[in-house]
XYZ file of N, CA and C in Angstrom:
561
model
N 14.593 -6.175 64.430
C 13.858 -7.184 64.027
C 13.142 -6.099 62.571
N 13.580 -7.178 61.523
C 13.000 -6.378 60.212
C 11.740 -7.219 59.304
N 10.881 -7.028 59.050
C 10.081 -7.544 58.515
C 10.053 -7.811 57.700
N 10.112 -8.915 56.611
C 9.989 -9.189 55.300
C 9.201 -10.873 55.344
N 8.581 -10.529 53.752
C 7.621 -11.732 53.494
C 9.271 -12.168 52.233
N 9.070 -13.717 52.444
C 9.676 -14.910 51.525
C 9.227 -15.037 51.273
N 7.706 -15.100 50.889
C 6.843 -16.053 49.999
C 7.442 -15.988 48.412
N 7.543 -16.550 47.720
C 7.469 -16.592 45.852
C 6.467 -16.295 45.551
N 5.263 -15.698 45.708
C 4.143 -15.421 44.876
C 4.053 -15.659 43.630
N 2.827 -16.131 42.731
C 3.257 -16.641 41.934
C 3.021 -15.769 40.861
N 2.145 -14.649 40.940
C 2.062 -13.180 40.721
C 3.359 -12.492 40.772
N 3.966 -12.737 41.430
C 5.636 -11.326 41.269
C 5.945 -12.094 40.503
N 6.185 -13.600 40.254
C 7.258 -14.124 39.958
C 6.510 -13.935 37.723
N 5.133 -14.399 37.936
C 5.217 -13.827 36.746
C 5.295 -12.203 36.145
N 4.569 -11.680 36.800
C 5.281 -10.052 36.031
C 6.051 -9.724 36.686
N 7.470 -10.491 37.244
C 8.778 -9.943 37.086
C 9.300 -11.247 35.793
N 8.409 -12.778 35.684
C 9.691 -13.007 33.994
C 9.143 -11.497 32.712
N 7.268 -11.223 33.177
C 6.778 -10.497 32.031
C 8.114 -8.963 31.716
N 8.159 -8.462 33.410
C 8.980 -7.199 32.404
C 10.055 -7.667 32.579
N 10.667 -8.928 32.434
C 11.890 -9.442 31.670
C 12.061 -9.648 30.692
N 10.909 -10.171 30.513
C 10.436 -10.163 28.692
C 11.058 -9.538 28.219
N 10.099 -8.091 28.444
C 10.678 -6.618 28.273
C 11.360 -6.020 28.262
N 12.762 -6.941 28.760
C 14.141 -6.499 28.982
C 14.014 -5.323 30.088
N 13.341 -5.147 30.778
C 13.278 -4.346 32.170
C 13.530 -4.739 33.215
N 14.430 -4.713 34.956
C 14.784 -5.325 35.598
C 14.023 -4.660 36.393
N 13.289 -5.249 36.879
C 12.152 -5.157 38.455
C 12.780 -4.259 39.606
N 14.148 -4.605 39.707
C 14.482 -3.629 41.184
C 14.568 -2.563 40.266
N 15.049 -1.828 38.983
C 15.109 -0.839 38.341
C 14.179 0.094 38.575
N 13.079 -0.600 38.393
C 11.796 -0.561 38.430
C 10.722 0.454 39.168
N 11.897 -0.588 41.023
C 11.179 -0.317 42.467
C 11.915 0.959 42.526
N 13.508 0.974 41.892
C 14.051 2.608 42.051
C 13.605 3.643 42.045
N 12.482 3.853 40.236
C 12.335 4.525 39.829
C 10.506 5.519 40.581
N 9.637 4.242 41.480
C 8.687 5.236 42.177
C 7.525 4.274 41.035
N 6.767 4.705 41.353
C 5.561 3.995 40.802
C 4.879 4.659 39.670
N 4.723 6.267 39.447
C 3.916 6.841 38.065
C 5.696 6.225 37.103
N 6.801 6.803 37.119
C 7.700 6.793 36.662
C 7.964 5.022 36.466
N 7.989 4.272 37.230
C 8.000 3.416 36.468
C 6.877 2.649 35.527
N 5.715 3.018 35.847
C 4.549 2.878 35.310
C 4.493 3.515 33.891
N 5.325 4.737 33.463
C 5.914 5.202 32.292
C 7.367 4.191 32.280
N 7.514 4.326 32.091
C 8.850 3.552 31.599
C 8.299 2.286 30.919
N 7.843 1.446 31.509
C 6.821 0.167 31.495
C 5.818 0.240 30.141
N 5.086 1.720 29.793
C 4.282 1.600 28.436
C 5.358 1.984 27.400
N 6.451 2.863 27.793
C 6.543 3.277 26.860
C 7.325 2.427 26.551
N 7.601 1.155 27.047
C 8.263 0.102 26.719
C 7.175 -0.610 25.705
N 6.322 -0.738 25.810
C 5.386 -1.896 25.974
C 4.935 -1.107 24.021
N 4.870 0.422 23.825
C 4.717 0.945 22.747
C 5.876 0.391 21.542
N 6.749 0.578 22.425
C 8.049 0.378 21.230
C 8.006 -0.868 20.737
N 7.750 -1.929 21.704
C 7.448 -3.220 20.949
C 6.613 -3.245 20.231
N 5.580 -3.146 20.250
C 4.499 -3.227 18.806
C 4.853 -2.570 18.136
N 4.838 -1.216 18.322
C 5.671 -0.457 16.702
C 6.452 -1.206 15.846
N 7.224 -1.944 16.877
C 8.598 -2.497 16.385
C 7.861 -3.751 15.172
N 7.201 -4.354 15.812
C 6.234 -6.055 15.473
C 4.711 -5.225 14.166
N 4.632 -3.683 14.540
C 3.750 -3.232 13.297
C 4.579 -2.886 12.060
N 5.920 -2.649 12.490
C 6.869 -2.364 11.033
C 7.578 -3.398 10.754
N 7.701 -4.309 11.058
C 7.830 -5.605 10.700
C 7.082 -5.972 9.634
N 5.691 -5.813 10.386
C 4.578 -6.351 9.485
C 4.273 -5.676 8.595
N 4.306 -4.210 8.315
C 3.907 -3.567 7.447
C 5.536 -3.830 6.672
N 6.505 -3.735 6.533
C 7.228 -4.139 5.324
C 7.147 -5.116 4.987
N 6.400 -6.091 4.837
C 5.696 -7.206 3.933
C 4.971 -6.616 2.836
N 4.149 -5.704 3.120
C 3.213 -5.196 2.254
C 3.957 -4.144 0.547
N 3.547 -4.463 -0.362
C 4.539 -3.717 -1.049
C 3.746 -2.337 -1.268
N 2.820 -1.713 -0.635
C 1.916 -0.589 -0.870
C 3.115 0.083 0.161
N 3.076 -0.255 1.074
C 4.036 0.893 2.607
C 5.554 0.333 2.055
N 6.262 1.922 1.764
C 7.608 2.133 2.216
C 8.109 2.322 3.764
N 9.076 2.273 4.093
C 9.303 2.419 5.336
C 11.499 3.123 5.187
N 11.237 4.327 5.500
C 12.286 5.027 5.629
C 12.674 5.395 7.254
N 14.045 5.286 7.184
C 14.332 5.191 9.195
C 14.045 5.454 9.892
N 13.114 3.919 9.731
C 12.438 4.028 11.267
C 10.705 4.290 10.845
N 10.619 5.419 9.827
C 8.284 5.447 9.746
C 8.566 5.118 8.755
N 6.758 4.521 8.767
C 6.775 3.930 7.695
C 5.544 4.920 7.129
N 5.348 4.773 5.596
C 4.311 5.679 5.144
C 3.671 4.981 3.904
N 2.466 5.428 3.807
C 2.120 4.641 2.495
C 2.559 4.981 1.208
N 1.630 4.559 0.334
C 1.831 5.348 -1.218
C 1.629 6.349 -1.252
N 2.402 7.165 -2.075
C 1.889 8.713 -2.103
C 0.241 8.643 -2.724
N -0.028 8.040 -3.808
C -1.495 8.490 -4.705
C -2.845 8.099 -3.157
N -2.103 7.447 -2.301
C -3.347 7.254 -0.910
C -3.299 8.668 0.099
N -2.661 9.411 -0.013
C -2.735 10.759 0.212
C -2.792 11.870 -0.921
N -1.977 11.985 -2.601
C -2.495 12.700 -2.944
C -3.746 12.749 -3.342
N -4.692 11.810 -3.831
C -5.786 11.263 -4.198
C -6.942 11.479 -3.601
N -7.339 12.596 -3.382
C -8.319 13.118 -2.432
C -9.983 12.092 -2.633
N -10.379 11.975 -3.455
C -11.327 11.021 -4.159
C -11.460 9.920 -4.312
N -11.985 8.688 -3.386
C -11.845 7.374 -3.437
C -11.888 6.809 -4.231
N -12.957 7.088 -4.998
C -12.775 7.017 -6.651
C -11.541 6.366 -7.241
N -10.540 8.001 -7.015
C -9.584 8.119 -7.911
C -8.320 7.043 -7.399
N -8.562 6.809 -6.066
C -8.109 6.054 -5.319
C -7.880 4.679 -5.425
N -8.734 4.633 -6.016
C -9.373 2.920 -5.526
C -8.859 2.461 -7.917
N -9.724 3.568 -8.559
C -9.039 2.986 -10.050
C -7.615 2.986 -10.043
N -6.393 4.520 -9.496
C -5.179 4.150 -9.527
C -4.272 3.217 -9.179
N -5.114 2.702 -8.500
C -4.180 0.962 -7.364
C -5.266 0.071 -8.164
N -5.834 -0.248 -8.566
C -6.263 -1.415 -9.704
C -5.479 -0.912 -10.432
N -5.123 0.118 -11.029
C -4.379 0.423 -12.304
C -2.403 0.126 -12.169
N -2.496 0.110 -10.635
C -1.116 -0.522 -10.208
C -0.727 -1.985 -10.687
N -1.826 -2.402 -9.842
C -2.098 -3.522 -9.616
C -2.626 -4.409 -10.763
N -2.635 -4.067 -11.750
C -3.292 -4.521 -13.232
C -4.029 -5.437 -12.515
N -5.363 -4.931 -12.384
C -6.326 -4.791 -11.780
C -7.759 -3.897 -11.950
N -7.250 -3.131 -13.106
C -8.979 -2.855 -14.007
C -9.964 -4.210 -14.329
N -11.124 -3.476 -14.000
C -12.235 -4.524 -14.571
C -11.881 -4.359 -16.495
N -11.192 -5.571 -16.679
C -11.019 -5.832 -18.691
C -10.814 -7.374 -18.650
N -11.192 -7.955 -19.968
C -10.685 -9.636 -20.272
C -9.960 -9.828 -19.792
N -8.515 -9.581 -19.350
C -7.131 -9.803 -18.818
C -7.936 -10.400 -17.517
N -8.426 -9.771 -16.684
C -8.953 -9.846 -15.380
C -9.589 -10.844 -15.574
N -11.276 -10.843 -16.263
C -12.162 -11.929 -16.459
C -11.158 -13.394 -16.717
N -10.059 -13.313 -17.393
C -9.864 -14.398 -18.282
C -9.397 -14.663 -17.225
N -8.707 -14.544 -15.757
C -7.660 -14.813 -14.975
C -8.802 -15.438 -13.779
N -9.914 -15.639 -13.822
C -10.770 -16.207 -13.471
C -11.707 -17.136 -14.128
N -11.635 -17.512 -15.360
C -12.719 -18.326 -15.959
C -10.801 -19.438 -17.058
N -9.422 -18.899 -16.833
C -8.570 -19.550 -16.771
C -9.061 -19.618 -18.679
N -8.954 -19.172 -18.620
C -8.853 -18.428 -20.273
C -7.488 -18.252 -20.606
N -7.016 -19.262 -21.778
C -5.603 -18.705 -22.285
C -5.439 -17.182 -22.441
N -4.530 -16.867 -22.247
C -3.969 -15.110 -21.826
C -4.660 -14.688 -23.482
N -3.893 -15.108 -25.155
C -4.482 -15.196 -26.428
C -5.075 -15.039 -26.709
N -6.714 -15.443 -25.672
C -8.178 -15.416 -26.385
C -8.451 -14.575 -24.759
N -7.553 -13.339 -24.756
C -8.464 -12.142 -23.353
C -8.219 -11.043 -24.229
N -8.789 -11.003 -25.365
C -9.026 -9.734 -26.092
C -9.772 -8.704 -25.691
N -10.521 -7.844 -25.911
C -10.729 -5.879 -25.537
C -11.711 -5.928 -26.444
N -12.951 -5.329 -25.816
C -14.196 -6.122 -26.719
C -14.020 -4.428 -28.181
N -12.892 -3.685 -27.691
C -12.977 -2.726 -28.589
C -12.666 -3.177 -30.321
N -12.345 -3.926 -30.908
C -12.618 -4.775 -31.358
C -11.049 -4.683 -32.055
N -9.762 -4.805 -31.580
C -9.136 -4.648 -32.177
C -8.035 -5.553 -32.443
N -8.573 -6.966 -31.450
C -8.061 -7.922 -31.393
C -6.867 -8.037 -30.573
N -6.578 -7.316 -30.035
C -5.768 -7.190 -28.636
C -5.946 -8.093 -27.488
N -4.987 -7.952 -26.823
C -4.993 -8.579 -25.309
C -5.282 -7.486 -24.845
N -6.433 -7.544 -23.145
C -6.776 -6.355 -22.699
C -5.644 -6.265 -21.329
N -4.862 -5.737 -21.289
C -3.673 -5.298 -20.659
C -4.134 -4.076 -19.916
N -2.422 -3.858 -19.080
C -2.924 -2.178 -18.709
C -2.031 -1.339 -20.113
N -1.470 -1.801 -20.096
C -0.862 -0.947 -22.032
C -1.549 -0.632 -22.939
N -2.759 -1.573 -23.264
C -3.415 -1.356 -23.924
C -4.779 -0.863 -23.476
N -5.177 -0.898 -22.248
C -6.343 0.318 -21.919
C -5.479 1.563 -21.631
N -4.346 2.070 -21.303
C -4.238 2.939 -21.096
C -3.205 4.410 -22.406
N -2.507 3.001 -23.482
C -1.874 3.604 -24.882
C -3.028 3.061 -25.897
N -3.980 2.650 -26.102
C -4.529 1.959 -27.532
C -5.944 1.866 -27.537
N -6.352 1.173 -26.520
C -7.830 1.069 -26.448
C -9.018 2.343 -27.367
N -9.315 1.577 -28.164
C -10.463 2.602 -28.726
C -11.833 3.273 -27.929
N -11.555 2.339 -27.094
C -13.267 2.606 -25.856
C -12.793 3.976 -25.200
N -11.453 4.252 -24.580
C -11.330 5.034 -24.029
C -10.072 6.181 -24.926
N -10.633 6.499 -25.796
C -9.878 7.948 -26.857
C -9.900 9.011 -27.051
N -11.139 9.623 -25.902
C -11.195 10.873 -26.023
C -10.826 10.964 -23.652
N -10.976 10.391 -23.513
C -10.041 9.973 -22.101
C -8.551 10.089 -22.355
N -8.111 8.844 -22.614
C -6.888 9.142 -23.304
C -6.106 10.818 -23.685
N -6.731 11.294 -25.200
C -5.969 12.424 -25.205
C -6.554 13.543 -24.512
N -7.780 13.492 -23.140
C -7.975 14.479 -22.406
C -6.566 14.506 -21.315
N -6.065 13.143 -21.053
C -5.575 12.732 -20.647
C -4.134 12.489 -19.783
N -4.501 11.248 -20.701
C -3.012 11.023 -20.902
C -1.819 11.691 -21.745
N -2.201 11.577 -22.633
C -1.218 12.131 -24.186
C -0.529 12.974 -23.728
N -1.351 14.538 -23.192
C 0.322 15.521 -22.817
C 0.312 15.300 -22.007
N 0.791 14.102 -21.000
C 2.337 14.216 -20.140
C 2.886 12.737 -21.070
N 2.260 12.274 -22.076
C 3.550 11.777 -22.795
C 3.845 12.300 -23.994
N 3.164 13.846 -24.294
C 4.314 14.246 -25.953
C 5.192 14.627 -25.985
N 6.275 14.759 -24.762
C 7.639 14.844 -24.298
C 8.615 13.940 -24.342
N 7.827 12.435 -24.186
C 8.263 11.676 -24.358
C 8.120 10.258 -25.475
N 8.462 11.416 -26.545
C 8.289 10.141 -27.805
C 9.422 9.140 -28.049
N 8.557 8.492 -29.002
C 9.043 6.468 -29.380
C 9.888 6.055 -28.598
N 8.944 5.968 -27.214
C 9.301 5.008 -26.588
C 8.397 3.636 -26.152
N 9.138 2.296 -25.647
C 7.882 1.082 -25.939
C 7.452 1.629 -24.793
N 6.210 0.455 -25.241
C 4.582 1.003 -24.170
C 5.294 0.633 -22.862
N 6.101 -0.062 -22.409
C 6.554 -0.790 -20.744
C 7.017 0.670 -20.027
N 7.587 1.244 -20.589
C 7.905 2.383 -20.303
C 7.365 3.382 -20.094
N 6.620 3.455 -20.976
C 4.805 4.485 -20.690
C 4.318 4.351 -19.570
N 3.463 3.057 -19.464
C 3.312 2.613 -18.392
C 4.358 2.686 -17.225
N 4.981 2.254 -16.992
C 5.732 2.487 -15.910
C 5.604 4.008 -15.400
N 6.063 5.104 -16.498
C 5.961 5.989 -16.308
C 4.782 6.834 -15.449
N 3.362 6.278 -16.722
C 2.325 7.210 -15.739
C 2.051 6.446 -14.299
N 2.647 5.423 -14.139
C 1.670 4.525 -12.842
C 3.104 4.659 -12.057
N 3.880 5.414 -11.798
C 5.050 4.882 -11.099
C 4.633 5.640 -9.075
N 4.150 7.362 -9.810
C 3.196 7.652 -8.511
C 4.356 8.468 -7.834
N 4.969 9.193 -8.522
C 6.422 10.094 -8.035
C 6.350 11.262 -8.266
N 5.061 11.731 -9.856
C 4.753 13.263 -9.890
C 3.624 13.501 -9.125
N 2.738 13.911 -8.884
C 1.302 14.548 -8.350
C 0.254 14.542 -9.560
N 0.974 15.205 -10.390
C -0.229 16.205 -11.475
C -0.354 14.651 -11.974
N 0.871 13.470 -12.925
C 0.653 12.651 -13.434
C -0.249 11.618 -13.297
N 0.055 11.530 -11.770
C -1.294 10.668 -10.694
C -2.468 10.181 -10.655
N -3.057 12.080 -10.914
C -3.767 12.793 -10.566
C -4.569 12.268 -11.856
N -3.800 13.123 -13.191
C -4.495 12.742 -15.191
C -4.570 11.441 -15.045
N -3.793 10.600 -13.747
C -3.619 8.863 -14.175
C -4.894 8.448 -14.003
N -5.566 8.568 -12.796
C -6.454 8.620 -11.950
C -7.519 9.029 -13.117
N -7.439 10.047 -12.965
C -9.033 10.623 -13.850
C -8.903 9.512 -14.942
N -8.292 9.550 -15.642
C -8.349 8.286 -16.564
C -9.289 6.721 -16.311
N -8.647 6.497 -15.388
C -8.442 5.673 -15.130
C -10.245 4.887 -14.325
N -10.724 6.203 -14.085
C -12.060 6.505 -13.321
C -12.968 6.558 -14.431
N -12.797 6.809 -15.406
C -13.975 7.329 -16.999
C -13.356 6.209 -17.658
N -12.110 5.466 -17.535
C -12.084 4.408 -18.274
C -13.330 2.693 -17.465
N -13.252 3.458 -16.043
C -14.011 2.120 -15.251
C -15.518 2.485 -15.496
N -16.240 3.680 -15.676
C -17.529 3.872 -15.873
C -17.600 3.484 -17.217
N -16.628 3.980 -18.241
C -17.272 3.149 -19.719
C -17.496 2.037 -19.689
N -16.397 1.268 -19.384
C -16.610 -0.312 -18.699
C -17.835 -0.964 -18.771
N -18.153 0.295 -17.712
C -19.394 -0.457 -17.029
C -20.574 -0.279 -17.764
N -20.817 0.445 -18.921
C -21.575 0.991 -19.845
C -22.136 -0.682 -20.092
């Protein structure tokens, strides 16, 4: 004579459904014993959370996914100073403090978003990095040494080269320039 409980417990049914949603069989887990079954469930839950996180992060431009491992943009690790990280981030996303940025919020036509340096040019990222008289000294110190070996290229090439974040030396120099430019702009 064997005693068995044939009552369909709502708890047991809920747990069985939940384990099924994880792709785990209750019978398989019962054969493992409590400690091993617990570890299998924990590992499976972590795997599922990791996959959800990867899917969510894949939508962000600052994150690259390589063979199942996500990593943030290199400059976030290479640049130690938070000011430099913020300044380089702003340059890459074209949100440095400028007439161009202010004009976005005030709905000023692009042609009227000119720099305060007096050249009459739109204050976009190429103007700030390559031409603005306000930042001439910082450009001589940080930017021009990087561009000397690349003469007669279009402005968009130089901007892409400076902001591509493939060489830590270039990234560091551009970040230092951007910090100096932002502090000058505040004055």
